[in-house]
Short mmCIF file of C-alpha atoms in Angstrom, two decimals:
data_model
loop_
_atom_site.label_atom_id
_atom_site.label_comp_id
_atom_site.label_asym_id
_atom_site.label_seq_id
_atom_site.Cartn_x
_atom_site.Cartn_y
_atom_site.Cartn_z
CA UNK A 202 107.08 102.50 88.96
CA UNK A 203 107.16 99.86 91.60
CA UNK A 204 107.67 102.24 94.57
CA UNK A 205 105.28 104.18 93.65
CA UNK A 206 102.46 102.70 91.64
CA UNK A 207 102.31 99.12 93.68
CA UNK A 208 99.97 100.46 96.26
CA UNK A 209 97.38 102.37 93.90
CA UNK A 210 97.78 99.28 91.69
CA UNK A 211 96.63 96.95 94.20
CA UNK A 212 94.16 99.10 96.49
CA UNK A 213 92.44 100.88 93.07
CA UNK A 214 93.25 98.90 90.29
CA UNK A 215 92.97 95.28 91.68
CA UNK A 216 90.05 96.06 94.14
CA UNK A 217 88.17 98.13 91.47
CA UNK A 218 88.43 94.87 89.69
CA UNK A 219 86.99 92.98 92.14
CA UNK A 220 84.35 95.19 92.84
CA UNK A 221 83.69 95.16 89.19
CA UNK A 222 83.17 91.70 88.82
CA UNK A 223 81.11 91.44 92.22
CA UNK A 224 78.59 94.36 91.09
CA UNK A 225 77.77 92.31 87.93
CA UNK A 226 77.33 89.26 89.34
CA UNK A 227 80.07 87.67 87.42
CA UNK A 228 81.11 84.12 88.57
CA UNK A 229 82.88 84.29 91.96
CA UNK A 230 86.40 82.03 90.57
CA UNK A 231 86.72 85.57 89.16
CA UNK A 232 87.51 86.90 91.86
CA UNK A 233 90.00 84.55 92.64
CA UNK A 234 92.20 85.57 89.49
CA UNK A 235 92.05 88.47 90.37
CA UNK A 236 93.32 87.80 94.16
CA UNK A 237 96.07 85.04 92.39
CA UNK A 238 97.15 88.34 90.08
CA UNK A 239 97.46 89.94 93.44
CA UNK A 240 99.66 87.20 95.14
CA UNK A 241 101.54 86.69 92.01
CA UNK A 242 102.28 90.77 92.11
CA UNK A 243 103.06 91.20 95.94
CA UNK A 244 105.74 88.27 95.43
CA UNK A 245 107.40 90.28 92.13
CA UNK A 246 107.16 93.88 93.99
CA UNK A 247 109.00 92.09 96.97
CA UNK A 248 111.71 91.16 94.58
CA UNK A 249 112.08 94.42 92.46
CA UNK A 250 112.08 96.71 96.14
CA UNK A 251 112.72 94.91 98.95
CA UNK A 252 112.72 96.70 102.20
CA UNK A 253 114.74 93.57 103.44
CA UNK A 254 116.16 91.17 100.66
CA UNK A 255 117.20 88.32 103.57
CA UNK A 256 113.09 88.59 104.25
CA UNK A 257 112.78 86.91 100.37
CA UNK A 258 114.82 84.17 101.36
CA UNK A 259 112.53 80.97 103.00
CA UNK A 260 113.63 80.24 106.28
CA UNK A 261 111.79 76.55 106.38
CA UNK A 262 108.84 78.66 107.07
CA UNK A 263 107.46 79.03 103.27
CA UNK A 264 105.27 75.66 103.13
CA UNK A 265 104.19 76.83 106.63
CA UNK A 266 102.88 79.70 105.50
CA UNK A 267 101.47 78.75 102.35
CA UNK A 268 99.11 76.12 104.08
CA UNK A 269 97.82 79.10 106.94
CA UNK A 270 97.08 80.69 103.74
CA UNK A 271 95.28 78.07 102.05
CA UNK A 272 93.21 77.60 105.34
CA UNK A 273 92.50 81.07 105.72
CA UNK A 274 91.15 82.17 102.83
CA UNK A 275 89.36 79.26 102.33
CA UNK A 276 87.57 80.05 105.99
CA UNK A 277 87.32 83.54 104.64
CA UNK A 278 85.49 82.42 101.15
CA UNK A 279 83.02 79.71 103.02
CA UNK A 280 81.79 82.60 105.48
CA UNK A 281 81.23 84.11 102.40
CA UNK A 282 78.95 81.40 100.81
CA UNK A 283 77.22 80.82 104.28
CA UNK A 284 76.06 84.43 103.88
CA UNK A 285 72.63 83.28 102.50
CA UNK A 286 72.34 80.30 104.63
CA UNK A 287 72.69 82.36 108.13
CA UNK A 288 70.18 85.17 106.25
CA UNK A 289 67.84 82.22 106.12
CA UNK A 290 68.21 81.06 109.59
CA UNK A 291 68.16 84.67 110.62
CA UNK A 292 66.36 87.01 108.73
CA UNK A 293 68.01 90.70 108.78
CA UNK A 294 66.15 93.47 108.67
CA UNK A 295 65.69 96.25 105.77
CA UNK A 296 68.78 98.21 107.06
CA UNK A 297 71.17 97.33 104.20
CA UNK A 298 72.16 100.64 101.90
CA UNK A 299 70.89 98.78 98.66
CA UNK A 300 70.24 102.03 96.86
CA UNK A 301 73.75 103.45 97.20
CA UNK A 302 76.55 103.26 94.56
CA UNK A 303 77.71 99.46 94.74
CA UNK A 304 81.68 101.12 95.48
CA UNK A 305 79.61 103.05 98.50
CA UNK A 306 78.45 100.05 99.97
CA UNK A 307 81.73 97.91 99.66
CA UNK A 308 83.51 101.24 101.45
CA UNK A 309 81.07 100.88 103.99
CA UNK A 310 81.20 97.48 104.61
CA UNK A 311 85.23 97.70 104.36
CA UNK A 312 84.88 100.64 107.68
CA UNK A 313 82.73 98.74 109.71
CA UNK A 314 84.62 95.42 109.39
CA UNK A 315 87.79 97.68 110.34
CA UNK A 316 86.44 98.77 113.50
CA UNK A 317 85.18 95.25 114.41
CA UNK A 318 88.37 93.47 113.36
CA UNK A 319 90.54 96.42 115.06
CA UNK A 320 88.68 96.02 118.58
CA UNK A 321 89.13 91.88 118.83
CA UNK A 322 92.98 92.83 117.57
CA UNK A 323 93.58 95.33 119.78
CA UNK A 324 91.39 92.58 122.77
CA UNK A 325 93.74 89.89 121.27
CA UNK A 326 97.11 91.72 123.18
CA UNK A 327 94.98 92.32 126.66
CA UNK A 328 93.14 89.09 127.13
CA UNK A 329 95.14 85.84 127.65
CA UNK A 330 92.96 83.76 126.28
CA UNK A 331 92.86 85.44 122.55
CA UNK A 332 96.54 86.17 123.08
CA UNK A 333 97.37 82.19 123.08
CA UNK A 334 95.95 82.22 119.58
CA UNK A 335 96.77 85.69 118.25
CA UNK A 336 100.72 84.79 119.02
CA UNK A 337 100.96 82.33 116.19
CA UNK A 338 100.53 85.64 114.14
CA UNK A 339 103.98 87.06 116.23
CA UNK A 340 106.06 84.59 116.17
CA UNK A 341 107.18 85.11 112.66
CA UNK A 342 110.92 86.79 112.24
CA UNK A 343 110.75 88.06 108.44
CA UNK A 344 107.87 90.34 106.93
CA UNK A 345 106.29 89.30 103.75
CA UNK A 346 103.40 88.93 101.98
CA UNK A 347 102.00 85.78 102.87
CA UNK A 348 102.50 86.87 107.18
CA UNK A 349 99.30 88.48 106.29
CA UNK A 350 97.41 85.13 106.81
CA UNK A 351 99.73 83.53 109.16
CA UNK A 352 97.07 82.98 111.76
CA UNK A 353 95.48 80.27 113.75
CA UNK A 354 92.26 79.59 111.82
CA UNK A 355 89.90 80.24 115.50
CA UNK A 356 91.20 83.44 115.57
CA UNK A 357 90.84 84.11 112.10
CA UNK A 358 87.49 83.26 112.80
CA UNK A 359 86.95 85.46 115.81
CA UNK A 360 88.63 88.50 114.14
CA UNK A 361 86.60 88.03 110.64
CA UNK A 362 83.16 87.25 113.06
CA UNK A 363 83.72 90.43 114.52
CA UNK A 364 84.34 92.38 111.44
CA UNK A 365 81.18 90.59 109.15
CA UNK A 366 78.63 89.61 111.65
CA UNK A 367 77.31 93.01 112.57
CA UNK A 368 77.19 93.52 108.62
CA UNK A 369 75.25 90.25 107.71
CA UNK A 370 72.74 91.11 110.37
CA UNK A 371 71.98 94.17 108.73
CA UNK A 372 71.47 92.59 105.31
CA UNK A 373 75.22 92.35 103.88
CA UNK A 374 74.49 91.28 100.24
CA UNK A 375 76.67 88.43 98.87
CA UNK A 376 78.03 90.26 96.02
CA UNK A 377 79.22 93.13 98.74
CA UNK A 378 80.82 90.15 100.85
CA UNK A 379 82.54 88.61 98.23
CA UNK A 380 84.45 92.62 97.15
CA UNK A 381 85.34 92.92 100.66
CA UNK A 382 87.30 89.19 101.46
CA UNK A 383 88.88 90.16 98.17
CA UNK A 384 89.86 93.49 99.80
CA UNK A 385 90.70 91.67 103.22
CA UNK A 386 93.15 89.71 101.47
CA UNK A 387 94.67 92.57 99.20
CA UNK A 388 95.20 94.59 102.17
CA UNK A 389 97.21 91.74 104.77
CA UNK A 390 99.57 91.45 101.44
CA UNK A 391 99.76 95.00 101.53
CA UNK A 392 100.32 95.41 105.37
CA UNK A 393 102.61 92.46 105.72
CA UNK A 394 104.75 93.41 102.51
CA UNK A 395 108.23 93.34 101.88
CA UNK A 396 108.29 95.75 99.39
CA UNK A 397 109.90 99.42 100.16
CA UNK A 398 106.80 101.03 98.45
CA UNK A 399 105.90 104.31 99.23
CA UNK A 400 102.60 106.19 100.02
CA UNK A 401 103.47 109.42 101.62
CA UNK A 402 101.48 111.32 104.01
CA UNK A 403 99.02 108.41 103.30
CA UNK A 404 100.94 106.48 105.56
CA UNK A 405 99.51 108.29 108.91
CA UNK A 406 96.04 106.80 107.67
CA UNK A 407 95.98 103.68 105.72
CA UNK A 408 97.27 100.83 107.77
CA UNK A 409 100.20 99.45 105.36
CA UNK A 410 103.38 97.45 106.06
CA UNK A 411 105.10 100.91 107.39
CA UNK A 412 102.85 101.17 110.33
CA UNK A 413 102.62 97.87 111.02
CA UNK A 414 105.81 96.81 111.00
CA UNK A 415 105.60 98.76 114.43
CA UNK A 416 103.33 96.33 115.07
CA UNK A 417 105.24 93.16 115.15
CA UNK A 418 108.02 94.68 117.03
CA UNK A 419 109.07 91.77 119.75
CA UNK A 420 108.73 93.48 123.32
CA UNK A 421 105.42 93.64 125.00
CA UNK A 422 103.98 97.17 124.98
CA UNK A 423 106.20 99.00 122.14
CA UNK A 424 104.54 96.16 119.91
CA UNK A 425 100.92 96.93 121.51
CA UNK A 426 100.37 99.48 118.51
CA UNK A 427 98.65 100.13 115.08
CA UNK A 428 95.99 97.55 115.25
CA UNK A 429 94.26 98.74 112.35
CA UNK A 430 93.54 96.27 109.46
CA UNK A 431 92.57 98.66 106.70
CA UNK A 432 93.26 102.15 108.16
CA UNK A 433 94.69 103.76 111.62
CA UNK A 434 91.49 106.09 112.14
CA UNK A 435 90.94 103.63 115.00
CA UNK A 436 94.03 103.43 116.36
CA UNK A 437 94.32 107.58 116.21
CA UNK A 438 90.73 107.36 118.38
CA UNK A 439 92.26 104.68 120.65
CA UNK A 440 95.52 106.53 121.39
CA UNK A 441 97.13 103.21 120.02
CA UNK A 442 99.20 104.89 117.04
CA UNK A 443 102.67 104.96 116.86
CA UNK A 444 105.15 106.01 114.20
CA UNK A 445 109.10 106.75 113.80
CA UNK A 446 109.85 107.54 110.63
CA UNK A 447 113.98 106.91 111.10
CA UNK A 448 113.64 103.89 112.52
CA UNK A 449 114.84 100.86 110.56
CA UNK A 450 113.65 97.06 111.22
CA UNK A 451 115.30 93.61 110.92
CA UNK A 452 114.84 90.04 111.79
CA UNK A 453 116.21 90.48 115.35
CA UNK A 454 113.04 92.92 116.70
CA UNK A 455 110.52 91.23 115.24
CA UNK A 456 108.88 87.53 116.87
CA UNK A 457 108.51 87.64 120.68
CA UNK A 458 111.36 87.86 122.60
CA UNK A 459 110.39 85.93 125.73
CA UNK A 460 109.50 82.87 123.47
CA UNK A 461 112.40 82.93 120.53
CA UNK A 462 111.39 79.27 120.55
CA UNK A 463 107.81 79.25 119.57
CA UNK A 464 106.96 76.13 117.50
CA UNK A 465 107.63 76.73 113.63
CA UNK A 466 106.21 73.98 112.21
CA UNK A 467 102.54 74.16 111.10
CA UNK A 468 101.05 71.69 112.74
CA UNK A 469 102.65 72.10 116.36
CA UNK A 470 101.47 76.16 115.38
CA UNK A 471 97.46 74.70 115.86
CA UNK A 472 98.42 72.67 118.91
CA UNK A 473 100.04 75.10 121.18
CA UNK A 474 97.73 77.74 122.18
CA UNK A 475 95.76 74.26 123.71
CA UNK A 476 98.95 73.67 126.04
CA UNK A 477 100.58 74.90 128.99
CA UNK A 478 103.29 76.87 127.75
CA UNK A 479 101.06 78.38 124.62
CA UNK A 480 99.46 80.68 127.79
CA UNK A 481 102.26 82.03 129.70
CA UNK A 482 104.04 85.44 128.82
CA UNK A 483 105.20 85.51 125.17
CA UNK A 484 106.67 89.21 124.55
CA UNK A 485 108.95 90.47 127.44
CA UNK A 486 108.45 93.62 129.18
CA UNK A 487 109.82 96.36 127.02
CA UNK A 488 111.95 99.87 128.12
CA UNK A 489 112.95 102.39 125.88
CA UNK A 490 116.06 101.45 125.72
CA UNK A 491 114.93 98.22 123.85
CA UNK A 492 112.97 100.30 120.74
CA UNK A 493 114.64 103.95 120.78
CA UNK A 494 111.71 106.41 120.13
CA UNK A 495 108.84 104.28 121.48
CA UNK A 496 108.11 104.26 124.85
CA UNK A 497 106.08 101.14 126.35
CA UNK A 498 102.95 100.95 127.21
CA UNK A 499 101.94 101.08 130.85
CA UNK A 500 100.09 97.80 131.15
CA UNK A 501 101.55 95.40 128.88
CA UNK A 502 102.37 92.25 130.67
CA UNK A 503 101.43 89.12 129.76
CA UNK A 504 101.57 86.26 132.21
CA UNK A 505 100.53 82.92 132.69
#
C-alpha cells in the first residue's frame, strides 16, 4: 500500500484537500494541517520503504534542516498574504481564468509556476552568481523529505518570484495561491523523498525523487539534469532529461565533490555564498567514467 498508494495519496488525496479548503474559503491554518498531515506522512512512508535506510538516520544535519524549513515556508506563506497588498500597489489586469473550474485554475497556476521555477533552476547551474546560493541546496549527502526546502531563503525567493510573479500580475486570486504553496510543498517532499515508492511510466513525466535523484548527483554536468519542480515536460523541451533506470544511488555521489567540505551548520549555510570561497567551483568536472550511463554535459564548469 505504501509503494504504491503514497504518491496518489499525497498528489490527489492531500492536494484535493487543499484545494478543497482553498475553493471555499475555509480559514487558511487549514491548510496547514493538511501540509503537517503531509510532513507527518512523508516521514512514516520513509520508514515503512526506504530507498536508503542510513538516509533516516540524522547526520547532525536534522535541526539544520528543520529551521531552512521553517524559513521557507514561512517566506512561501507571507508571499502568499502579500498577494493583495502587491494587487493594490499594482493593479492586474482582467486576464485571470475566474470562470474556470477552481481545480483548472490551480493546474494552471501549478504549469506556469513550473516553467518559471524550472528556467531560474536550470539559470541557477550556469550563472555564478545564483550558483553561490543554489549550492546550499547540493551540498546535502542523504535524500529525504525535508532536502526539499533545504535552500538559502534569497534563492527561495528568486525561484518562487519567478514561478508567482507572472501569475499575480495577471490577477492570481489568493485562494488559488494559497492551493498551489500547499502543492509546492507536497511536491519538494515528494521529489526529495526517501521512500522507494513507485509511479511507473509516470516517472518520465512527473518530476519525483526518481528523476531527481539524478539531479543531485555530485559531478558538474551529469548533475546538470531534471530541473523540473512539478513535471519534466520542461526538461524534455530543454534537452535537460536524463534517466537510468539500473542505476542505484548512495551517500558517496550525492553533495559536490570539489567542496566535500561545504559548511553544515545552518548559520555558516546563509553566510557563505557572501564569501570568497562560496563562488569558486563547487562540483568537479565529470567523465563517464564517474556516473556509468550519463555522459556530461559539454559546458559545465564552474569557476571562480
Amino acid at each position: 500500500m505504501a509503494r504504491y498508494g503514497y504518491v496518489p495519496f499525497m498528489l490527489l488525496g492531500l492536494n484535493g484537500a487543499g484545494i478543497a479548503i482553498a475553493a471555499a474559503g475555509a480559514p487558511k491554518y487549514w491548510l496547514l494541517v493538511v501540509l503537517a498531515v503531509a510532513i507527518a506522512t512523508a516521514f512514516l512512508v520513509e520508514r515503512i520503504i526506504p530507498y536508503d535506510p542510513e538516509w533516516n538516520h540524522d547526520r547532525a544535519d536534522g535541526t539544520r534542516d528543520r529551521i531552512h524549513v521553517a524559513v521557507n515556508e514561512t517566506l512561501i506563506l507571507a508571499s502568499v498574504a502579500a498577494i493583495p497588498l502587491l494587487a493594490a500597489i499594482v493593479p492586474a489586469p482582467q486576464l485571470w481564468p475566474h470562470s474556470w473550474p477552481f481545480v483548472a485554475q490551480v493546474l494552471a497556476a501549478i504549469l506556469v509556476a513550473d516553467f518559471g521555477i524550472t528556467v531560474v533552476h536550470l539559470a541557477s547551474h550556469k550563472i555564478g552568481v545564483l550558483w553561490r546560493f543554489h549550492a546550499v541546496h547540493h551540498s546535502i549527502t542523504r535524500f529525504y523529505g525535508l532536502n526539499g526546502l533545504m535552500k538559502h531563503p534569497l534563492h527561495q525567493t528568486v525561484e518562487m518570484a519567478a514561478g508567482v510573479a507572472p501569475l499575480i500580475l495577471i490577477g492570481l486570486p489568493v485562494d488559488v495561491a494559497s492551493a498551489l504553496a500547499l502543492s509546492v510543498a507536497i511536491q519538494l517532499l515528494l521529489q526529495h523523498s526517501n521512500a522507494d515508492y513507485r509511479i511507473g511510466p509516470a516517472k518520465y513525466v512527473l518530476a519525483l525523487n526518481e528523476g531527481h535523484r539524478f539531479h543531485h548527483l555530485k559531478w558538474a554536468g551529469i548533475g546538470d539534469v531534471n530541473f523540473g519542480l512539478f513535471t519534466l515536460v520542461w526538461d524534455h523541451l530543454m534537452r535537460t532529461y536524463s534517466y537510468d533506470p539500473a542505476r542505484r544511488f548512495d551517500s558517496t555521489q550525492l553533495g559536490m565533490a570539489a567542496k566535500p567540505d561545504y559548511p553544515s551548520s545552518y548559520l555558516r549555510q546563509m553566510v557563505y555564498p557572501f564569501t570568497a570561497g562560496g563562488g569558486c567551483t563547487l562540483k568537479s568536472t565529470a567523465t563517464p567514467g564517474d556516473a556509468p550511463g550519463l555522459a556530461p554535459h559539454p559546458a559545465s564548469k564552474y569557476r571562480c
